[in-house]
Amino acid sequence: MLTIEWSATEGWQAPLIKPFGNMSLHPACSSLHYGVQLFEGLKAYRGDDNRLRLFRPMLNMNRMSKSARRACLPTFDHSELLECIRRLVEIDQDWVPHSDSAGLYIRPTFISTEPSLGVKKPGHALLYVILCQAGSYFNNEAEALSLWADPKYTRAWEGGTGDCKMGGNYGCSLLAQYEAVDYGCQQVLWLYGEDHQITEAGTMNIFLHWINEIGEEELATPPLDGIILPGVTRQSILELTRKWNLHIPCQDKNTQLTSRIAKELTDIQYGRIHSDWTFLV
């Protein structure tokens, strides 16, 4: 794991890569009491050429920095953190699966370690990165996912922190998620406002594909900023479909569109297609 400590008096300390293990925190640590913390998530993929690639990691660094500003945690150098992550993955490269359906999950985490009670801007913080192997999130045998929507629950709202990757956004979603399971659904379709605007769908990106009133194909997704988390993959899908101009065969369009998007993204991630979106380890 990678750890980097920060204090208001001494600034950032030198990064340290060490074996995975437990951490010791002060019982009054404000990340535990007041939720002053955030995280990111990205993957390292082993390509057909055996080279390791990260997918658009600088977008993750940018999003993490935005979350840090919202949580009053200190700023950091995006390029230096990415280089630290690259080195960590390089050291632990044997853990990256030899598979085109799995990868090495990378979890950068940023927490306040302020050792005193009181709601205030932290004077101490810890940025650390851990790794684990990860496969498909959902059961591959399922033909489609069922979504449960109930306006009594709201995940994010204007002026809140829904556009930041903070743990509290996920903890508050558990009750609705388990209620969705009780109703036989796999994920929650989150709604917002009196007119029940669609915002997000649980752990997934959501897009709407239709033929408009003048017969043109359109692909829409909730805004990439504002009350919902701007997604690295969501942005990538929009860029791909703009490149394609949505010229899709007529048979079973929705299935072919999603399959085409998934194939092109995975081909980029595993190095079958050259792209500036990948970062070599």
PDB file of C-alpha atoms in Angstrom:
ATOM      1  CA  MET A   1       0.000   0.000   0.000  1.00  0.00           C
ATOM      2  CA  LEU A   2       1.016   3.619  -0.527  1.00  0.00           C
ATOM      3  CA  THR A   3       0.769   6.205   2.255  1.00  0.00           C
ATOM      4  CA  ILE A   4       1.456   9.951   2.204  1.00  0.00           C
ATOM      5  CA  GLU A   5       0.984  12.044   5.354  1.00  0.00           C
ATOM      6  CA  TRP A   6       0.194  15.770   5.473  1.00  0.00           C
ATOM      7  CA  SER A   7       0.130  18.394   8.210  1.00  0.00           C
ATOM      8  CA  ALA A   8      -0.632  22.089   8.079  1.00  0.00           C
ATOM      9  CA  THR A   9       2.731  22.915   9.665  1.00  0.00           C
ATOM     10  CA  GLU A  10       5.025  20.575   7.701  1.00  0.00           C
ATOM     11  CA  GLY A  11       3.128  20.029   4.440  1.00  0.00           C
ATOM     12  CA  TRP A  12       3.357  16.746   2.531  1.00  0.00           C
ATOM     13  CA  GLN A  13       5.778  14.076   3.701  1.00  0.00           C
ATOM     14  CA  ALA A  14       7.646  11.740   1.363  1.00  0.00           C
ATOM     15  CA  PRO A  15       5.447   8.927  -0.016  1.00  0.00           C
ATOM     16  CA  LEU A  16       5.981   5.473   1.437  1.00  0.00           C
ATOM     17  CA  ILE A  17       5.173   2.111  -0.183  1.00  0.00           C
ATOM     18  CA  LYS A  18       4.903  -0.645   2.394  1.00  0.00           C
ATOM     19  CA  PRO A  19       3.173  -4.014   2.894  1.00  0.00           C
ATOM     20  CA  PHE A  20      -0.591  -3.957   3.283  1.00  0.00           C
ATOM     21  CA  GLY A  21      -1.643  -3.714   6.913  1.00  0.00           C
ATOM     22  CA  ASN A  22      -3.869  -2.079   9.501  1.00  0.00           C
ATOM     23  CA  MET A  23      -3.580   1.598  10.384  1.00  0.00           C
ATOM     24  CA  SER A  24      -3.726   3.299  13.767  1.00  0.00           C
ATOM     25  CA  LEU A  25      -6.051   6.306  14.129  1.00  0.00           C
ATOM     26  CA  HIS A  26      -6.798   8.632  17.019  1.00  0.00           C
ATOM     27  CA  PRO A  27     -10.251   7.867  18.517  1.00  0.00           C
ATOM     28  CA  ALA A  28     -11.302  11.497  17.924  1.00  0.00           C
ATOM     29  CA  CYS A  29     -10.186  11.456  14.278  1.00  0.00           C
ATOM     30  CA  SER A  30     -12.570  13.755  12.393  1.00  0.00           C
ATOM     31  CA  SER A  31     -12.853  11.389   9.425  1.00  0.00           C
ATOM     32  CA  LEU A  32     -14.592   8.968  11.806  1.00  0.00           C
ATOM     33  CA  HIS A  33     -16.811  11.519  13.554  1.00  0.00           C
ATOM     34  CA  TYR A  34     -17.652  14.035  10.826  1.00  0.00           C
ATOM     35  CA  GLY A  35     -17.057  12.179   7.574  1.00  0.00           C
ATOM     36  CA  VAL A  36     -14.120  14.320   6.418  1.00  0.00           C
ATOM     37  CA  GLN A  37     -12.924  11.796   3.867  1.00  0.00           C
ATOM     38  CA  LEU A  38     -13.182  10.755   0.231  1.00  0.00           C
ATOM     39  CA  PHE A  39     -11.959   8.117  -2.180  1.00  0.00           C
ATOM     40  CA  GLU A  40     -11.489   7.262  -5.855  1.00  0.00           C
ATOM     41  CA  GLY A  41     -11.623   4.068  -7.869  1.00  0.00           C
ATOM     42  CA  LEU A  42      -9.800   2.976 -11.017  1.00  0.00           C
ATOM     43  CA  LYS A  43      -8.273  -0.193 -12.451  1.00  0.00           C
ATOM     44  CA  ALA A  44      -5.080  -1.518 -13.963  1.00  0.00           C
ATOM     45  CA  TYR A  45      -5.627  -3.868 -16.929  1.00  0.00           C
ATOM     46  CA  ARG A  46      -3.233  -6.458 -18.331  1.00  0.00           C
ATOM     47  CA  GLY A  47      -3.391  -6.231 -22.108  1.00  0.00           C
ATOM     48  CA  ASP A  48      -3.038  -8.964 -24.689  1.00  0.00           C
ATOM     49  CA  ASP A  49       0.566  -7.742 -25.055  1.00  0.00           C
ATOM     50  CA  ASN A  50       1.103  -8.302 -21.288  1.00  0.00           C
ATOM     51  CA  ARG A  51       1.542  -4.565 -20.723  1.00  0.00           C
ATOM     52  CA  LEU A  52      -0.335  -2.870 -17.871  1.00  0.00           C
ATOM     53  CA  ARG A  53      -2.605   0.081 -18.550  1.00  0.00           C
ATOM     54  CA  LEU A  54      -4.672   2.523 -16.518  1.00  0.00           C
ATOM     55  CA  PHE A  55      -7.806   3.990 -18.101  1.00  0.00           C
ATOM     56  CA  ARG A  56      -7.942   7.820 -18.092  1.00  0.00           C
ATOM     57  CA  PRO A  57      -6.379   8.057 -14.599  1.00  0.00           C
ATOM     58  CA  MET A  58      -5.850  11.819 -14.756  1.00  0.00           C
ATOM     59  CA  LEU A  59      -9.636  12.258 -14.794  1.00  0.00           C
ATOM     60  CA  ASN A  60      -9.727  10.344 -11.519  1.00  0.00           C
ATOM     61  CA  MET A  61      -7.016  12.622 -10.128  1.00  0.00           C
ATOM     62  CA  ASN A  62      -9.002  15.696 -11.195  1.00  0.00           C
ATOM     63  CA  ARG A  63     -12.199  14.356  -9.634  1.00  0.00           C
ATOM     64  CA  MET A  64     -10.359  13.461  -6.431  1.00  0.00           C
ATOM     65  CA  SER A  65      -8.973  16.980  -6.219  1.00  0.00           C
ATOM     66  CA  LYS A  66     -12.473  18.422  -6.607  1.00  0.00           C
ATOM     67  CA  SER A  67     -13.732  16.182  -3.806  1.00  0.00           C
ATOM     68  CA  ALA A  68     -10.806  17.262  -1.605  1.00  0.00           C
ATOM     69  CA  ARG A  69     -11.665  20.941  -2.049  1.00  0.00           C
ATOM     70  CA  ARG A  70     -15.270  20.243  -1.028  1.00  0.00           C
ATOM     71  CA  ALA A  71     -14.110  18.344   2.078  1.00  0.00           C
ATOM     72  CA  CYS A  72     -11.568  21.066   3.057  1.00  0.00           C
ATOM     73  CA  LEU A  73      -8.727  18.586   2.664  1.00  0.00           C
ATOM     74  CA  PRO A  74      -5.392  19.854   1.265  1.00  0.00           C
ATOM     75  CA  THR A  75      -4.565  20.074  -2.417  1.00  0.00           C
ATOM     76  CA  PHE A  76      -2.081  17.674  -3.973  1.00  0.00           C
ATOM     77  CA  ASP A  77      -0.064  17.402  -7.165  1.00  0.00           C
ATOM     78  CA  HIS A  78      -2.077  15.271  -9.606  1.00  0.00           C
ATOM     79  CA  SER A  79       0.900  14.118 -11.653  1.00  0.00           C
ATOM     80  CA  GLU A  80       2.967  13.177  -8.603  1.00  0.00           C
ATOM     81  CA  LEU A  81       0.146  11.136  -7.099  1.00  0.00           C
ATOM     82  CA  LEU A  82      -0.381   9.360 -10.410  1.00  0.00           C
ATOM     83  CA  GLU A  83       3.336   8.545 -10.560  1.00  0.00           C
ATOM     84  CA  CYS A  84       3.144   7.115  -7.033  1.00  0.00           C
ATOM     85  CA  ILE A  85       0.200   4.949  -8.089  1.00  0.00           C
ATOM     86  CA  ARG A  86       2.064   3.835 -11.205  1.00  0.00           C
ATOM     87  CA  ARG A  87       5.026   2.782  -9.082  1.00  0.00           C
ATOM     88  CA  LEU A  88       2.777   0.914  -6.627  1.00  0.00           C
ATOM     89  CA  VAL A  89       1.124  -1.023  -9.464  1.00  0.00           C
ATOM     90  CA  GLU A  90       4.520  -1.717 -11.009  1.00  0.00           C
ATOM     91  CA  ILE A  91       5.750  -3.239  -7.737  1.00  0.00           C
ATOM     92  CA  ASP A  92       2.581  -5.327  -7.323  1.00  0.00           C
ATOM     93  CA  GLN A  93       2.163  -6.129 -11.014  1.00  0.00           C
ATOM     94  CA  ASP A  94       2.015  -9.887 -10.405  1.00  0.00           C
ATOM     95  CA  TRP A  95      -1.406  -9.307  -8.841  1.00  0.00           C
ATOM     96  CA  VAL A  96      -2.870  -7.910 -12.084  1.00  0.00           C
ATOM     97  CA  PRO A  97      -4.992 -10.787 -13.469  1.00  0.00           C
ATOM     98  CA  HIS A  98      -4.141 -12.446 -16.771  1.00  0.00           C
ATOM     99  CA  SER A  99      -7.734 -12.024 -17.891  1.00  0.00           C
ATOM    100  CA  ASP A 100      -9.813  -9.913 -20.246  1.00  0.00           C
ATOM    101  CA  SER A 101     -12.683  -9.787 -17.749  1.00  0.00           C
ATOM    102  CA  ALA A 102     -10.826  -8.761 -14.581  1.00  0.00           C
ATOM    103  CA  GLY A 103      -8.330  -6.183 -13.413  1.00  0.00           C
ATOM    104  CA  LEU A 104      -6.496  -4.790 -10.409  1.00  0.00           C
ATOM    105  CA  TYR A 105      -8.730  -2.347  -8.539  1.00  0.00           C
ATOM    106  CA  ILE A 106      -6.976   0.766  -7.231  1.00  0.00           C
ATOM    107  CA  ARG A 107      -8.551   2.640  -4.310  1.00  0.00           C
ATOM    108  CA  PRO A 108      -6.951   6.026  -3.479  1.00  0.00           C
ATOM    109  CA  THR A 109      -8.368   7.241  -0.163  1.00  0.00           C
ATOM    110  CA  PHE A 110      -7.987  10.623   1.516  1.00  0.00           C
ATOM    111  CA  ILE A 111      -8.964  11.059   5.167  1.00  0.00           C
ATOM    112  CA  SER A 112      -8.658  13.685   7.857  1.00  0.00           C
ATOM    113  CA  THR A 113      -6.526  12.481  10.776  1.00  0.00           C
ATOM    114  CA  GLU A 114      -7.215  15.581  12.877  1.00  0.00           C
ATOM    115  CA  PRO A 115      -6.822  14.188  16.426  1.00  0.00           C
ATOM    116  CA  SER A 116      -9.411  16.316  18.219  1.00  0.00           C
ATOM    117  CA  LEU A 117     -13.165  16.716  18.427  1.00  0.00           C
ATOM    118  CA  GLY A 118     -14.701  19.737  16.735  1.00  0.00           C
ATOM    119  CA  VAL A 119     -16.115  20.483  13.293  1.00  0.00           C
ATOM    120  CA  LYS A 120     -13.248  22.367  11.679  1.00  0.00           C
ATOM    121  CA  LYS A 121     -10.818  22.322   8.793  1.00  0.00           C
ATOM    122  CA  PRO A 122      -8.340  19.502   9.459  1.00  0.00           C
ATOM    123  CA  GLY A 123      -4.715  20.231  10.215  1.00  0.00           C
ATOM    124  CA  HIS A 124      -3.631  16.622   9.624  1.00  0.00           C
ATOM    125  CA  ALA A 125      -4.530  14.232   6.805  1.00  0.00           C
ATOM    126  CA  LEU A 126      -3.502  10.927   5.261  1.00  0.00           C
ATOM    127  CA  LEU A 127      -3.663   9.973   1.605  1.00  0.00           C
ATOM    128  CA  TYR A 128      -3.270   6.254   1.010  1.00  0.00           C
ATOM    129  CA  VAL A 129      -3.803   3.782  -1.825  1.00  0.00           C
ATOM    130  CA  ILE A 130      -4.724   0.101  -1.558  1.00  0.00           C
ATOM    131  CA  LEU A 131      -5.136  -2.560  -4.253  1.00  0.00           C
ATOM    132  CA  CYS A 132      -7.242  -5.656  -4.770  1.00  0.00           C
ATOM    133  CA  GLN A 133      -8.215  -7.936  -7.631  1.00  0.00           C
ATOM    134  CA  ALA A 134     -11.660  -7.306  -9.129  1.00  0.00           C
ATOM    135  CA  GLY A 135     -13.862  -9.038 -11.671  1.00  0.00           C
ATOM    136  CA  SER A 136     -17.303  -8.187 -13.016  1.00  0.00           C
ATOM    137  CA  TYR A 137     -19.538  -6.329 -10.582  1.00  0.00           C
ATOM    138  CA  PHE A 138     -22.695  -8.075 -11.743  1.00  0.00           C
ATOM    139  CA  ASN A 139     -23.544 -11.670 -12.589  1.00  0.00           C
ATOM    140  CA  ASN A 140     -22.547 -12.124 -16.230  1.00  0.00           C
ATOM    141  CA  GLU A 141     -25.332 -14.632 -16.744  1.00  0.00           C
ATOM    142  CA  ALA A 142     -28.028 -12.032 -16.140  1.00  0.00           C
ATOM    143  CA  GLU A 143     -29.506 -10.822 -19.419  1.00  0.00           C
ATOM    144  CA  ALA A 144     -30.648  -7.522 -17.951  1.00  0.00           C
ATOM    145  CA  LEU A 145     -30.656  -5.682 -14.644  1.00  0.00           C
ATOM    146  CA  SER A 146     -33.825  -4.657 -12.858  1.00  0.00           C
ATOM    147  CA  LEU A 147     -33.988  -1.174 -11.338  1.00  0.00           C
ATOM    148  CA  TRP A 148     -36.145  -0.036  -8.423  1.00  0.00           C
ATOM    149  CA  ALA A 149     -37.219   3.623  -8.198  1.00  0.00           C
ATOM    150  CA  ASP A 150     -39.001   5.227  -5.258  1.00  0.00           C
ATOM    151  CA  PRO A 151     -39.029   9.026  -4.864  1.00  0.00           C
ATOM    152  CA  LYS A 152     -39.079   8.770  -1.069  1.00  0.00           C
ATOM    153  CA  TYR A 153     -35.290   8.338  -1.161  1.00  0.00           C
ATOM    154  CA  THR A 154     -32.891  10.955  -2.570  1.00  0.00           C
ATOM    155  CA  ARG A 155     -29.192  10.295  -2.996  1.00  0.00           C
ATOM    156  CA  ALA A 156     -28.071  13.802  -3.948  1.00  0.00           C
ATOM    157  CA  TRP A 157     -29.474  17.318  -4.193  1.00  0.00           C
ATOM    158  CA  GLU A 158     -28.462  20.759  -5.432  1.00  0.00           C
ATOM    159  CA  GLY A 159     -25.818  22.321  -3.241  1.00  0.00           C
ATOM    160  CA  GLY A 160     -24.910  18.980  -1.683  1.00  0.00           C
ATOM    161  CA  THR A 161     -21.935  16.670  -2.173  1.00  0.00           C
ATOM    162  CA  GLY A 162     -23.437  14.284  -4.738  1.00  0.00           C
ATOM    163  CA  ASP A 163     -20.845  15.417  -7.297  1.00  0.00           C
ATOM    164  CA  CYS A 164     -18.000  14.377  -4.977  1.00  0.00           C
ATOM    165  CA  LYS A 165     -16.844  10.834  -4.229  1.00  0.00           C
ATOM    166  CA  MET A 166     -17.370  10.827  -0.477  1.00  0.00           C
ATOM    167  CA  GLY A 167     -18.152   7.811   1.665  1.00  0.00           C
ATOM    168  CA  GLY A 168     -21.285   9.397   3.098  1.00  0.00           C
ATOM    169  CA  ASN A 169     -22.911   9.366  -0.332  1.00  0.00           C
ATOM    170  CA  TYR A 170     -22.677   5.582  -0.337  1.00  0.00           C
ATOM    171  CA  GLY A 171     -23.504   4.841   3.282  1.00  0.00           C
ATOM    172  CA  CYS A 172     -26.808   6.704   2.965  1.00  0.00           C
ATOM    173  CA  SER A 173     -27.758   4.570  -0.056  1.00  0.00           C
ATOM    174  CA  LEU A 174     -27.657   1.197   1.708  1.00  0.00           C
ATOM    175  CA  LEU A 175     -31.218   1.240   3.048  1.00  0.00           C
ATOM    176  CA  ALA A 176     -32.682   1.931  -0.389  1.00  0.00           C
ATOM    177  CA  GLN A 177     -30.433  -0.704  -1.982  1.00  0.00           C
ATOM    178  CA  TYR A 178     -31.588  -3.436   0.390  1.00  0.00           C
ATOM    179  CA  GLU A 179     -35.191  -2.363  -0.065  1.00  0.00           C
ATOM    180  CA  ALA A 180     -34.668  -2.713  -3.823  1.00  0.00           C
ATOM    181  CA  VAL A 181     -33.445  -6.272  -3.265  1.00  0.00           C
ATOM    182  CA  ASP A 182     -36.531  -6.996  -1.165  1.00  0.00           C
ATOM    183  CA  TYR A 183     -38.628  -5.987  -4.191  1.00  0.00           C
ATOM    184  CA  GLY A 184     -36.662  -8.332  -6.449  1.00  0.00           C
ATOM    185  CA  CYS A 185     -34.497  -5.646  -8.075  1.00  0.00           C
ATOM    186  CA  GLN A 186     -30.727  -5.503  -8.340  1.00  0.00           C
ATOM    187  CA  GLN A 187     -30.096  -1.759  -8.233  1.00  0.00           C
ATOM    188  CA  VAL A 188     -31.730   1.557  -7.356  1.00  0.00           C
ATOM    189  CA  LEU A 189     -32.722   4.115  -9.976  1.00  0.00           C
ATOM    190  CA  TRP A 190     -32.225   7.370  -8.088  1.00  0.00           C
ATOM    191  CA  LEU A 191     -34.742  10.173  -8.637  1.00  0.00           C
ATOM    192  CA  TYR A 192     -34.590  13.841  -7.699  1.00  0.00           C
ATOM    193  CA  GLY A 193     -37.119  16.620  -7.255  1.00  0.00           C
ATOM    194  CA  GLU A 194     -40.883  16.816  -7.438  1.00  0.00           C
ATOM    195  CA  ASP A 195     -40.805  15.901 -11.134  1.00  0.00           C
ATOM    196  CA  HIS A 196     -38.727  12.766 -10.376  1.00  0.00           C
ATOM    197  CA  GLN A 197     -35.724  13.556 -12.571  1.00  0.00           C
ATOM    198  CA  ILE A 198     -33.484  10.566 -13.277  1.00  0.00           C
ATOM    199  CA  THR A 199     -29.998  11.106 -11.844  1.00  0.00           C
ATOM    200  CA  GLU A 200     -28.076   7.851 -11.348  1.00  0.00           C
ATOM    201  CA  ALA A 201     -28.565   4.103 -11.292  1.00  0.00           C
ATOM    202  CA  GLY A 202     -26.786   2.599  -8.306  1.00  0.00           C
ATOM    203  CA  THR A 203     -23.273   1.485  -9.233  1.00  0.00           C
ATOM    204  CA  MET A 204     -23.767   2.038 -12.964  1.00  0.00           C
ATOM    205  CA  ASN A 205     -23.720   4.753 -15.569  1.00  0.00           C
ATOM    206  CA  ILE A 206     -27.146   5.439 -17.051  1.00  0.00           C
ATOM    207  CA  PHE A 207     -28.018   6.541 -20.587  1.00  0.00           C
ATOM    208  CA  LEU A 208     -31.304   6.954 -22.437  1.00  0.00           C
ATOM    209  CA  HIS A 209     -31.457   6.078 -26.134  1.00  0.00           C
ATOM    210  CA  TRP A 210     -34.478   6.977 -28.252  1.00  0.00           C
ATOM    211  CA  ILE A 211     -35.704   8.287 -31.595  1.00  0.00           C
ATOM    212  CA  ASN A 212     -36.703  11.934 -31.297  1.00  0.00           C
ATOM    213  CA  GLU A 213     -39.675  13.682 -32.876  1.00  0.00           C
ATOM    214  CA  ILE A 214     -37.858  14.222 -36.185  1.00  0.00           C
ATOM    215  CA  GLY A 215     -36.643  10.636 -36.461  1.00  0.00           C
ATOM    216  CA  GLU A 216     -33.076  11.173 -35.236  1.00  0.00           C
ATOM    217  CA  GLU A 217     -31.316   8.882 -32.774  1.00  0.00           C
ATOM    218  CA  GLU A 218     -30.302  10.522 -29.527  1.00  0.00           C
ATOM    219  CA  LEU A 219     -28.302   9.375 -26.538  1.00  0.00           C
ATOM    220  CA  ALA A 220     -28.662  11.338 -23.297  1.00  0.00           C
ATOM    221  CA  THR A 221     -27.333  11.027 -19.786  1.00  0.00           C
ATOM    222  CA  PRO A 222     -27.777  13.180 -16.673  1.00  0.00           C
ATOM    223  CA  PRO A 223     -25.341  16.129 -16.537  1.00  0.00           C
ATOM    224  CA  LEU A 224     -21.724  15.298 -15.756  1.00  0.00           C
ATOM    225  CA  ASP A 225     -21.619  17.829 -12.929  1.00  0.00           C
ATOM    226  CA  GLY A 226     -24.015  19.405 -10.491  1.00  0.00           C
ATOM    227  CA  ILE A 227     -25.836  17.016  -8.171  1.00  0.00           C
ATOM    228  CA  ILE A 228     -24.370  13.739  -9.449  1.00  0.00           C
ATOM    229  CA  LEU A 229     -20.865  12.363  -9.625  1.00  0.00           C
ATOM    230  CA  PRO A 230     -19.149  13.083 -12.946  1.00  0.00           C
ATOM    231  CA  GLY A 231     -18.144   9.656 -14.183  1.00  0.00           C
ATOM    232  CA  VAL A 232     -14.926   8.844 -16.024  1.00  0.00           C
ATOM    233  CA  THR A 233     -16.654   6.055 -17.952  1.00  0.00           C
ATOM    234  CA  ARG A 234     -19.790   8.127 -18.550  1.00  0.00           C
ATOM    235  CA  GLN A 235     -17.715  10.883 -20.137  1.00  0.00           C
ATOM    236  CA  SER A 236     -15.875   8.303 -22.248  1.00  0.00           C
ATOM    237  CA  ILE A 237     -19.142   6.826 -23.541  1.00  0.00           C
ATOM    238  CA  LEU A 238     -20.376  10.259 -24.602  1.00  0.00           C
ATOM    239  CA  GLU A 239     -17.134  10.907 -26.473  1.00  0.00           C
ATOM    240  CA  LEU A 240     -17.335   7.533 -28.228  1.00  0.00           C
ATOM    241  CA  THR A 241     -20.930   8.002 -29.359  1.00  0.00           C
ATOM    242  CA  ARG A 242     -20.197  11.501 -30.640  1.00  0.00           C
ATOM    243  CA  LYS A 243     -17.416   9.974 -32.727  1.00  0.00           C
ATOM    244  CA  TRP A 244     -19.781   7.311 -34.074  1.00  0.00           C
ATOM    245  CA  ASN A 245     -22.649   9.764 -34.744  1.00  0.00           C
ATOM    246  CA  LEU A 246     -24.871   6.943 -33.490  1.00  0.00           C
ATOM    247  CA  HIS A 247     -25.015   5.077 -36.810  1.00  0.00           C
ATOM    248  CA  ILE A 248     -26.339   1.777 -35.488  1.00  0.00           C
ATOM    249  CA  PRO A 249     -27.862  -1.203 -37.332  1.00  0.00           C
ATOM    250  CA  CYS A 250     -31.651  -1.332 -37.108  1.00  0.00           C
ATOM    251  CA  GLN A 251     -32.023  -4.728 -35.443  1.00  0.00           C
ATOM    252  CA  ASP A 252     -32.318  -4.624 -31.678  1.00  0.00           C
ATOM    253  CA  LYS A 253     -30.662  -1.230 -31.482  1.00  0.00           C
ATOM    254  CA  ASN A 254     -30.365  -0.887 -27.736  1.00  0.00           C
ATOM    255  CA  THR A 255     -28.599  -4.234 -27.329  1.00  0.00           C
ATOM    256  CA  GLN A 256     -26.250  -3.530 -30.229  1.00  0.00           C
ATOM    257  CA  LEU A 257     -25.480  -0.043 -28.948  1.00  0.00           C
ATOM    258  CA  THR A 258     -24.571  -1.185 -25.444  1.00  0.00           C
ATOM    259  CA  SER A 259     -22.549  -4.114 -26.794  1.00  0.00           C
ATOM    260  CA  ARG A 260     -20.674  -1.837 -29.166  1.00  0.00           C
ATOM    261  CA  ILE A 261     -19.875   0.674 -26.419  1.00  0.00           C
ATOM    262  CA  ALA A 262     -18.730  -2.073 -24.037  1.00  0.00           C
ATOM    263  CA  LYS A 263     -16.530  -3.712 -26.684  1.00  0.00           C
ATOM    264  CA  GLU A 264     -14.789  -0.503 -27.704  1.00  0.00           C
ATOM    265  CA  LEU A 265     -14.138   0.540 -24.121  1.00  0.00           C
ATOM    266  CA  THR A 266     -12.705  -2.850 -23.142  1.00  0.00           C
ATOM    267  CA  ASP A 267     -10.623  -2.980 -26.332  1.00  0.00           C
ATOM    268  CA  ILE A 268      -9.086   0.349 -25.310  1.00  0.00           C
ATOM    269  CA  GLN A 269      -8.563  -0.724 -21.703  1.00  0.00           C
ATOM    270  CA  TYR A 270      -6.836  -3.982 -22.678  1.00  0.00           C
ATOM    271  CA  GLY A 271      -4.727  -2.382 -25.419  1.00  0.00           C
ATOM    272  CA  ARG A 272      -6.398  -3.955 -28.457  1.00  0.00           C
ATOM    273  CA  ILE A 273      -7.078  -0.446 -29.757  1.00  0.00           C
ATOM    274  CA  HIS A 274      -4.474   2.286 -29.440  1.00  0.00           C
ATOM    275  CA  SER A 275      -5.847   5.282 -27.572  1.00  0.00           C
ATOM    276  CA  ASP A 276      -4.610   8.331 -25.733  1.00  0.00           C
ATOM    277  CA  TRP A 277      -7.042   7.361 -22.982  1.00  0.00           C
ATOM    278  CA  THR A 278      -4.675   4.731 -21.598  1.00  0.00           C
ATOM    279  CA  PHE A 279      -1.675   5.319 -19.348  1.00  0.00           C
ATOM    280  CA  LEU A 280       1.082   2.701 -19.479  1.00  0.00           C
ATOM    281  CA  VAL A 281       2.461   1.461 -16.171  1.00  0.00           C
TER     282      VAL A 281
END
